[in-house]
Short mmCIF file of C-alpha atoms in Angstrom, two decimals:
data_model
loop_
_atom_site.label_atom_id
_atom_site.label_comp_id
_atom_site.label_asym_id
_atom_site.label_seq_id
_atom_site.Cartn_x
_atom_site.Cartn_y
_atom_site.Cartn_z
CA UNK S 779 0.31 0.21 0.17
CA UNK S 780 1.69 2.99 -1.09
CA UNK S 781 1.06 6.98 -1.66
CA UNK S 782 -2.41 8.26 -2.00
CA UNK S 783 -4.06 4.43 -0.97
CA UNK S 784 -1.79 4.82 2.04
CA UNK S 785 -3.29 8.45 2.74
CA UNK S 786 -6.82 7.55 1.79
CA UNK S 787 -6.76 4.64 4.23
CA UNK S 788 -5.02 6.60 7.28
CA UNK S 789 -8.06 9.34 7.21
CA UNK S 790 -10.52 6.80 7.08
CA UNK S 791 -8.77 4.57 10.43
CA UNK S 792 -8.34 8.57 11.66
CA UNK S 793 -12.32 9.36 11.03
CA UNK S 794 -13.23 6.14 12.22
CA UNK S 795 -11.56 6.20 15.63
CA UNK S 796 -11.95 9.42 16.68
CA UNK S 797 -14.25 9.29 19.42
CA UNK S 798 -13.29 8.90 22.93
CA UNK S 799 -14.46 5.44 23.64
CA UNK S 800 -11.89 4.25 20.94
CA UNK S 801 -8.76 6.31 22.24
CA UNK S 802 -7.17 2.72 23.35
CA UNK S 803 -7.27 1.17 19.66
CA UNK S 804 -5.96 4.98 18.41
CA UNK S 805 -3.19 4.80 20.53
CA UNK S 806 -2.57 1.13 19.20
CA UNK S 807 -3.20 2.95 15.96
CA UNK S 808 -0.21 5.37 16.10
CA UNK S 809 1.98 2.64 17.43
CA UNK S 810 1.34 0.34 14.43
CA UNK S 811 1.89 3.19 12.17
CA UNK S 812 5.28 4.74 13.57
CA UNK S 813 6.82 1.47 12.45
CA UNK S 814 5.90 2.51 8.37
CA UNK S 815 8.70 3.09 6.08
CA UNK S 816 6.33 5.65 5.06
CA UNK S 817 6.48 9.33 6.79
CA UNK S 818 2.70 9.90 8.16
CA UNK S 819 1.84 13.36 10.17
CA UNK S 820 -1.58 14.52 11.82
CA UNK S 821 -1.76 18.64 11.96
CA UNK S 822 -4.59 20.50 13.70
CA UNK S 823 -6.20 22.86 11.22
CA UNK S 824 -3.93 25.58 12.54
CA UNK S 825 -0.87 23.57 11.57
CA UNK S 826 -0.16 22.60 15.12
CA UNK S 827 1.27 19.10 15.07
CA UNK S 828 -1.01 15.93 16.73
CA UNK S 829 1.88 13.16 15.65
CA UNK S 830 4.07 12.22 13.42
CA UNK S 831 5.84 9.09 13.10
CA UNK S 832 9.11 8.08 13.24
CA UNK S 833 10.13 7.88 9.50
CA UNK S 834 8.47 11.07 8.94
CA UNK S 835 10.68 12.74 11.43
CA UNK S 836 13.54 11.08 9.92
CA UNK S 837 12.78 12.51 6.78
CA UNK S 838 12.58 16.06 7.97
CA UNK S 839 14.25 16.22 11.38
CA UNK S 840 15.01 19.97 11.27
CA UNK S 841 11.41 20.74 10.76
CA UNK S 842 9.87 18.84 13.53
CA UNK S 843 13.40 20.04 16.16
CA UNK S 844 11.33 23.55 15.73
CA UNK S 845 7.74 22.08 15.59
CA UNK S 846 8.10 20.53 18.74
CA UNK S 847 9.86 23.82 20.38
CA UNK S 848 6.10 25.88 19.50
CA UNK S 849 7.63 27.46 16.12
CA UNK S 850 5.04 28.59 13.74
CA UNK S 851 4.66 26.04 10.89
CA UNK S 852 5.86 27.77 8.12
CA UNK S 853 8.87 28.61 9.69
CA UNK S 854 9.60 25.05 10.33
CA UNK S 855 9.73 24.79 6.59
CA UNK S 856 11.87 27.10 6.18
CA UNK S 857 14.27 26.09 8.75
CA UNK S 858 13.98 22.35 7.17
CA UNK S 859 14.43 24.55 3.22
CA UNK S 860 17.47 25.94 4.56
CA UNK S 861 19.16 22.92 5.85
CA UNK S 862 18.90 20.27 2.63
CA UNK S 863 19.14 23.79 -0.08
CA UNK S 864 21.86 25.23 1.69
CA UNK S 865 23.78 25.88 -1.73
CA UNK S 866 20.88 28.05 -2.95
CA UNK S 867 19.78 31.28 -2.50
CA UNK S 868 17.57 32.50 -0.53
CA UNK S 869 15.09 33.65 -2.80
CA UNK S 870 15.33 29.92 -3.97
CA UNK S 871 14.60 28.71 -0.43
CA UNK S 872 11.45 31.14 -0.06
CA UNK S 873 10.07 29.80 -3.20
CA UNK S 874 10.63 26.22 -1.79
CA UNK S 875 9.15 27.18 1.64
CA UNK S 876 6.07 28.72 -0.04
CA UNK S 877 5.68 25.74 -2.57
CA UNK S 878 5.25 23.78 0.31
CA UNK S 879 3.19 25.37 2.63
CA UNK S 880 0.51 25.94 -0.59
CA UNK S 881 0.45 22.51 -0.97
CA UNK S 882 -0.88 21.99 2.44
CA UNK S 883 -3.28 24.56 2.28
CA UNK S 884 -4.48 23.23 -0.75
CA UNK S 885 -4.58 19.16 -0.34
CA UNK S 886 -2.07 18.83 -3.01
CA UNK S 887 1.19 16.86 -3.46
CA UNK S 888 4.64 17.80 -4.46
CA UNK S 889 8.18 16.59 -4.73
CA UNK S 890 11.17 17.87 -2.60
CA UNK S 891 14.19 16.96 -0.67
CA UNK S 892 14.71 15.58 2.85
CA UNK S 893 17.62 14.91 4.38
CA UNK S 894 20.08 12.91 3.54
CA UNK S 895 19.50 14.28 0.24
CA UNK S 896 16.67 12.01 -0.39
CA UNK S 897 13.72 12.53 -2.77
CA UNK S 898 10.87 12.31 -1.45
CA UNK S 899 6.81 12.91 -2.32
CA UNK S 900 4.65 14.49 -0.01
CA UNK S 901 0.89 14.12 -0.04
CA UNK S 902 -1.52 16.13 2.13
CA UNK S 903 -5.21 15.77 2.64
CA UNK S 904 -7.97 17.19 4.74
CA UNK S 905 -9.78 14.92 7.08
CA UNK S 906 -14.20 15.25 7.34
CA UNK S 907 -13.35 16.75 11.04
CA UNK S 908 -10.62 19.42 9.55
CA UNK S 909 -7.51 17.78 10.87
CA UNK S 910 -4.97 18.03 7.95
CA UNK S 911 -3.13 14.18 7.05
CA UNK S 912 0.20 14.31 5.26
CA UNK S 913 2.07 11.35 4.08
CA UNK S 914 5.58 11.02 2.33
CA UNK S 915 7.75 8.34 0.34
CA UNK S 916 11.09 7.71 -0.50
CA UNK S 917 11.01 7.48 -4.17
CA UNK S 918 15.03 8.27 -4.03
CA UNK S 919 15.31 4.93 -5.99
CA UNK S 920 13.06 6.11 -8.79
CA UNK S 921 14.81 9.74 -8.91
CA UNK S 922 18.34 8.45 -9.62
CA UNK S 923 16.97 6.20 -12.28
CA UNK S 924 15.57 8.87 -14.10
CA UNK S 925 18.96 10.40 -13.25
CA UNK S 926 21.01 7.95 -14.83
CA UNK S 927 18.92 7.25 -17.57
CA UNK S 928 19.03 11.03 -18.79
CA UNK S 929 22.30 10.78 -18.43
CA UNK S 930 22.48 7.78 -20.51
CA UNK S 931 20.09 9.72 -22.69
CA UNK S 932 22.32 12.58 -23.27
CA UNK S 933 25.48 10.49 -23.88
CA UNK S 934 24.09 7.96 -26.54
CA UNK S 935 22.86 11.89 -28.24
CA UNK S 936 26.53 13.01 -27.79
CA UNK S 937 27.90 9.21 -29.59
CA UNK S 938 25.37 9.78 -32.67
CA UNK S 939 26.07 12.92 -33.37
CA UNK S 940 29.69 12.18 -33.00
CA UNK S 941 29.20 8.86 -35.11
CA UNK S 942 27.40 11.00 -37.72
CA UNK S 943 29.79 13.52 -37.85
CA UNK S 944 32.97 10.83 -38.53
CA UNK S 945 30.78 9.27 -41.17
CA UNK S 946 30.35 12.50 -42.65
CA UNK S 947 34.16 13.51 -42.53
CA UNK S 948 34.47 10.09 -43.82
CA UNK S 949 32.72 9.98 -46.83
CA UNK S 950 33.53 13.49 -48.15
CA UNK S 951 37.56 12.24 -47.92
CA UNK S 952 36.08 8.77 -49.28
CA UNK S 953 34.04 10.88 -51.95
CA UNK S 954 36.93 12.70 -54.00
CA UNK S 955 39.61 9.90 -55.14
CA UNK S 956 36.33 7.74 -55.86
CA UNK S 957 34.92 10.33 -58.10
CA UNK S 958 38.26 10.66 -59.83
CA UNK S 959 38.23 7.04 -60.30
CA UNK S 960 35.03 6.92 -61.72
CA UNK S 961 35.34 9.46 -64.22
CA UNK S 962 38.38 7.73 -65.30
CA UNK S 963 37.14 4.31 -65.34
CA UNK S 964 34.17 5.68 -67.54
CA UNK S 965 36.97 7.50 -69.95
CA UNK S 966 38.76 4.05 -70.28
CA UNK S 967 35.58 2.03 -70.97
CA UNK S 968 34.47 4.64 -73.88
CA UNK S 969 37.85 4.41 -75.26
CA UNK S 970 38.09 0.46 -75.05
CA UNK S 971 34.71 0.38 -76.47
CA UNK S 972 36.00 2.75 -79.51
CA UNK S 973 38.98 -0.07 -80.16
CA UNK S 974 36.47 -2.99 -80.04
CA UNK S 975 38.96 -4.15 -76.52
CA UNK S 976 35.76 -6.29 -75.18
CA UNK S 977 38.05 -8.07 -72.84
CA UNK S 978 39.68 -4.93 -70.99
CA UNK S 979 36.17 -3.46 -71.49
CA UNK S 980 34.49 -5.78 -69.32
CA UNK S 981 37.36 -4.93 -66.49
CA UNK S 982 36.46 -1.54 -67.18
CA UNK S 983 32.27 -1.91 -66.87
CA UNK S 984 33.10 -3.74 -63.49
CA UNK S 985 34.91 -0.85 -62.34
CA UNK S 986 32.14 1.44 -63.54
CA UNK S 987 29.52 -0.49 -61.99
CA UNK S 988 31.14 -0.71 -58.23
CA UNK S 989 32.60 2.84 -58.34
CA UNK S 990 29.09 3.97 -59.50
CA UNK S 991 27.78 1.80 -56.57
CA UNK S 992 29.85 3.37 -54.04
CA UNK S 993 29.07 6.91 -54.80
CA UNK S 994 25.32 6.50 -54.67
CA UNK S 995 25.94 4.51 -50.77
CA UNK S 996 28.51 7.82 -50.23
CA UNK S 997 26.08 10.26 -50.86
CA UNK S 998 23.09 8.50 -49.05
CA UNK S 999 25.40 8.26 -45.96
CA UNK S 1000 26.54 11.98 -46.50
CA UNK S 1001 22.68 12.77 -46.17
CA UNK S 1002 21.64 11.07 -43.61
CA UNK S 1003 24.54 12.37 -41.50
CA UNK S 1004 23.63 15.63 -42.18
CA UNK S 1005 19.73 14.82 -41.92
CA UNK S 1006 20.87 13.89 -38.33
CA UNK S 1007 23.11 16.54 -37.33
CA UNK S 1008 20.30 18.92 -38.60
CA UNK S 1009 22.31 20.51 -40.91
CA UNK S 1010 20.22 19.86 -44.14
CA UNK S 1011 19.13 23.32 -45.81
CA UNK S 1012 15.79 23.58 -48.35
CA UNK S 1013 16.95 26.06 -50.88
CA UNK S 1014 13.14 27.39 -52.76
CA UNK S 1015 13.44 28.89 -56.18
CA UNK S 1016 11.34 29.50 -59.06
CA UNK S 1017 11.20 26.61 -61.68
CA UNK S 1018 9.36 24.62 -64.10
CA UNK S 1019 7.59 21.48 -62.08
CA UNK S 1020 6.87 20.28 -65.84
CA UNK S 1021 9.99 20.01 -67.36
CA UNK S 1022 11.53 18.72 -63.75
CA UNK S 1023 9.48 15.80 -63.80
CA UNK S 1024 9.96 15.07 -67.72
CA UNK S 1025 13.65 14.97 -67.26
CA UNK S 1026 13.48 12.65 -64.68
CA UNK S 1027 10.96 10.55 -66.75
CA UNK S 1028 13.72 10.67 -69.54
CA UNK S 1029 16.43 9.90 -67.58
CA UNK S 1030 14.86 6.43 -66.14
CA UNK S 1031 13.47 5.47 -69.82
CA UNK S 1032 16.65 2.82 -70.84
CA UNK S 1033 16.48 1.17 -67.23
CA UNK S 1034 12.23 0.78 -67.68
CA UNK S 1035 13.01 -0.23 -71.45
CA UNK S 1036 15.94 -2.32 -70.68
CA UNK S 1037 13.32 -4.54 -68.17
CA UNK S 1038 10.93 -4.46 -71.17
CA UNK S 1039 8.79 -2.07 -68.61
CA UNK S 1040 6.19 0.59 -69.58
CA UNK S 1041 7.39 4.12 -67.58
CA UNK S 1042 4.66 6.46 -67.98
CA UNK S 1043 3.92 10.23 -66.53
CA UNK S 1044 0.96 11.73 -66.31
CA UNK S 1045 0.61 15.57 -65.27
CA UNK S 1046 -2.39 17.89 -64.46
CA UNK S 1047 -2.89 20.09 -66.96
CA UNK S 1048 -3.80 22.55 -64.25
CA UNK S 1049 -0.39 22.47 -62.57
CA UNK S 1050 1.35 25.96 -62.57
CA UNK S 1051 3.56 27.06 -64.84
CA UNK S 1052 5.83 28.16 -62.43
CA UNK S 1053 6.48 27.16 -58.86
CA UNK S 1054 8.51 28.10 -55.98
CA UNK S 1055 10.45 24.87 -54.28
CA UNK S 1056 13.40 23.05 -54.21
CA UNK S 1057 13.95 21.74 -57.42
CA UNK S 1058 17.60 19.66 -56.28
CA UNK S 1059 15.19 17.63 -52.86
CA UNK S 1060 12.22 17.22 -55.25
CA UNK S 1061 14.40 15.42 -57.86
CA UNK S 1062 16.36 13.20 -55.26
CA UNK S 1063 13.11 12.12 -53.79
CA UNK S 1064 11.11 11.46 -56.76
CA UNK S 1065 13.90 9.83 -58.54
CA UNK S 1066 14.37 7.65 -55.24
CA UNK S 1067 10.84 6.39 -55.74
CA UNK S 1068 10.94 5.68 -59.14
CA UNK S 1069 14.15 4.33 -59.23
CA UNK S 1070 12.70 1.52 -56.18
CA UNK S 1071 9.80 1.20 -58.47
CA UNK S 1072 11.77 -0.01 -61.55
CA UNK S 1073 14.02 -2.27 -59.40
CA UNK S 1074 11.08 -4.00 -57.72
CA UNK S 1075 8.43 -4.41 -60.73
CA UNK S 1076 9.42 -7.27 -62.79
CA UNK S 1077 6.61 -7.09 -65.40
CA UNK S 1078 3.98 -3.87 -66.16
CA UNK S 1079 4.15 -0.37 -65.69
CA UNK S 1080 5.32 2.18 -63.47
CA UNK S 1081 3.20 5.77 -63.48
CA UNK S 1082 4.76 8.98 -62.39
CA UNK S 1083 1.09 11.26 -61.62
CA UNK S 1084 1.50 14.76 -60.67
CA UNK S 1085 -1.27 16.80 -59.41
CA UNK S 1086 -1.43 20.45 -57.80
CA UNK S 1087 -4.09 21.49 -55.52
CA UNK S 1088 -5.73 24.72 -54.09
CA UNK S 1089 -3.85 24.12 -50.65
CA UNK S 1090 -0.54 24.76 -52.63
CA UNK S 1091 0.76 21.23 -51.85
CA UNK S 1092 2.12 18.99 -54.21
CA UNK S 1093 1.36 15.43 -54.96
CA UNK S 1094 3.68 13.27 -56.93
CA UNK S 1095 2.66 9.55 -57.16
CA UNK S 1096 4.70 6.81 -58.27
CA UNK S 1097 2.59 3.85 -58.69
CA UNK S 1098 3.99 0.65 -60.23
CA UNK S 1099 2.99 -3.45 -60.44
CA UNK S 1100 5.54 -5.09 -58.94
CA UNK S 1101 6.22 -7.32 -55.59
CA UNK S 1102 4.21 -4.94 -53.57
CA UNK S 1103 4.33 -5.01 -49.66
CA UNK S 1104 2.61 -7.34 -46.93
CA UNK S 1105 0.97 -4.96 -44.81
CA UNK S 1106 3.03 -5.88 -41.23
CA UNK S 1107 6.32 -4.97 -43.14
CA UNK S 1108 5.07 -1.71 -44.46
CA UNK S 1109 5.70 0.35 -40.47
CA UNK S 1110 9.73 -0.16 -41.25
CA UNK S 1111 9.96 0.98 -44.38
CA UNK S 1112 11.26 4.76 -43.59
CA UNK S 1113 13.78 3.38 -41.01
CA UNK S 1114 17.37 3.54 -41.90
CA UNK S 1115 19.37 0.74 -43.45
CA UNK S 1116 15.92 -1.06 -43.14
CA UNK S 1117 14.25 -2.75 -46.34
CA UNK S 1118 10.24 -4.60 -46.05
CA UNK S 1119 12.49 -8.24 -46.64
CA UNK S 1120 15.52 -10.07 -45.04
CA UNK S 1121 17.08 -11.04 -48.28
CA UNK S 1122 15.84 -7.53 -50.26
CA UNK S 1123 19.37 -6.41 -50.20
CA UNK S 1124 20.81 -9.53 -51.46
CA UNK S 1125 18.14 -9.71 -54.13
CA UNK S 1126 17.52 -6.39 -55.50
CA UNK S 1127 20.44 -4.00 -53.80
CA UNK S 1128 20.42 -0.81 -52.10
CA UNK S 1129 21.55 0.35 -48.42
CA UNK S 1130 18.10 0.93 -47.38
CA UNK S 1131 18.86 5.06 -46.63
CA UNK S 1132 16.44 5.98 -50.18
CA UNK S 1133 13.09 5.83 -48.13
CA UNK S 1134 14.21 7.46 -44.93
CA UNK S 1135 16.49 10.12 -46.44
CA UNK S 1136 13.40 10.83 -48.80
CA UNK S 1137 10.62 10.83 -46.48
CA UNK S 1138 13.03 13.27 -43.98
CA UNK S 1139 13.86 15.87 -47.10
CA UNK S 1140 9.90 15.58 -48.21
CA UNK S 1141 8.85 16.94 -44.66
CA UNK S 1142 11.22 19.70 -44.53
CA UNK S 1143 9.71 20.89 -47.47
CA UNK S 1144 6.41 20.94 -45.65
CA UNK S 1145 4.83 17.67 -46.68
CA UNK S 1146 5.19 13.70 -46.75
CA UNK S 1147 6.07 10.22 -48.33
CA UNK S 1148 3.52 7.53 -47.56
CA UNK S 1149 2.90 4.04 -49.15
CA UNK S 1150 -0.22 2.17 -50.05
CA UNK S 1151 0.95 -1.22 -51.06
CA UNK S 1152 -0.74 -4.70 -51.81
CA UNK S 1153 1.22 -7.72 -51.59
CA UNK S 1154 1.65 -9.18 -55.00
CA UNK S 1155 -0.44 -6.45 -56.84
CA UNK S 1156 1.76 -3.64 -56.24
CA UNK S 1157 2.30 -0.13 -54.52
CA UNK S 1158 1.64 3.96 -54.58
CA UNK S 1159 3.92 5.98 -52.99
CA UNK S 1160 2.95 9.79 -52.45
CA UNK S 1161 5.45 12.57 -51.74
CA UNK S 1162 3.65 15.73 -51.16
CA UNK S 1163 5.72 18.65 -50.74
CA UNK S 1164 4.58 22.57 -50.54
CA UNK S 1165 5.23 24.26 -53.92
CA UNK S 1166 3.44 27.53 -54.12
CA UNK S 1167 2.91 29.85 -57.32
CA UNK S 1168 5.68 32.25 -57.36
CA UNK S 1169 4.14 34.77 -55.76
CA UNK S 1170 3.33 33.05 -52.15
CA UNK S 1171 6.51 31.24 -51.64
CA UNK S 1172 5.78 28.22 -48.86
CA UNK S 1173 7.01 29.47 -45.45
CA UNK S 1174 7.81 26.17 -43.97
CA UNK S 1175 11.56 25.34 -41.95
CA UNK S 1176 14.64 25.65 -43.70
CA UNK S 1177 16.66 23.83 -41.71
CA UNK S 1178 16.43 19.98 -40.17
CA UNK S 1179 15.09 20.13 -36.64
#
């Protein structure tokens, strides 16, 4: 029996035994209460003490030393507060004194400091006959656990920040030489193709393909590191969304044709000619969605559809007739380094960062990425973002939080 349960029980018992005929039982009850680890006290309406058990006197020795001498109750509280808050200012001690005193007046509960630097919860309530009952519980262990948990969370955040900074730094260091390798391999690939040197060209193809994959991985790691560090900027400018989407569509046509897939684009005829948005980030998000759709579709169609509504929001739907996603797997889709199935990365490749990055970017642009899917039938991913007409620029946050 703890907390308010103890308080209610003691009030009932005191009201029940408050007659002269039951003084002996009341005395026996007080003896029993004196053995409790929970502090208990009973006061008259004017805060003069009737009874305080050993546990409560142990919690607040300075208070009861003065109270036993007839010192006014509020002055007793101030003496106790001054003892346990010796390193605090006079104003802080006075504020805590008033807080405790008001809790008694208003039948409230509060957490305060007891002797020995213990943390306690004190609860006060009036009985039917006007007496004031106080119950006090030691919650030091729980308080210490809370502090330890807060410190652990702070240390984990610091470690995560250090990891992000390290990844960002290393990725920058690796990307520069890798970019040179990739460019050199492409030039070599083209020359070997022109010379009909198929044997060496095969090796050059491997270098180009591998370096391209590494570049994508490094770019994803850089993006996720910047997002975690809150350093991703959204730069809006006037741009033609139709042109952007058609360019993206054209860039993926060779991939679609290679897999014998149909890649369609449908643009809302009411889409304004010029909008204010971050074309770089929109391209990144849409490209990721189309890349995934083509990757997970063996036959059929991938459709890109765009709509602009009156609320200045753009919706870009990317629908496919691919493998679909099971209901129980959708919740992890947007988690870092996560994919719907354990063998997805082995079969289809990828790092599991693309959707997480794209969703973060979409939210920075005032929107989101959502998914509707049916296993074996396909999926529809929807990117939304703010894109006002040029005269009505969006006011969403510029930095990651």
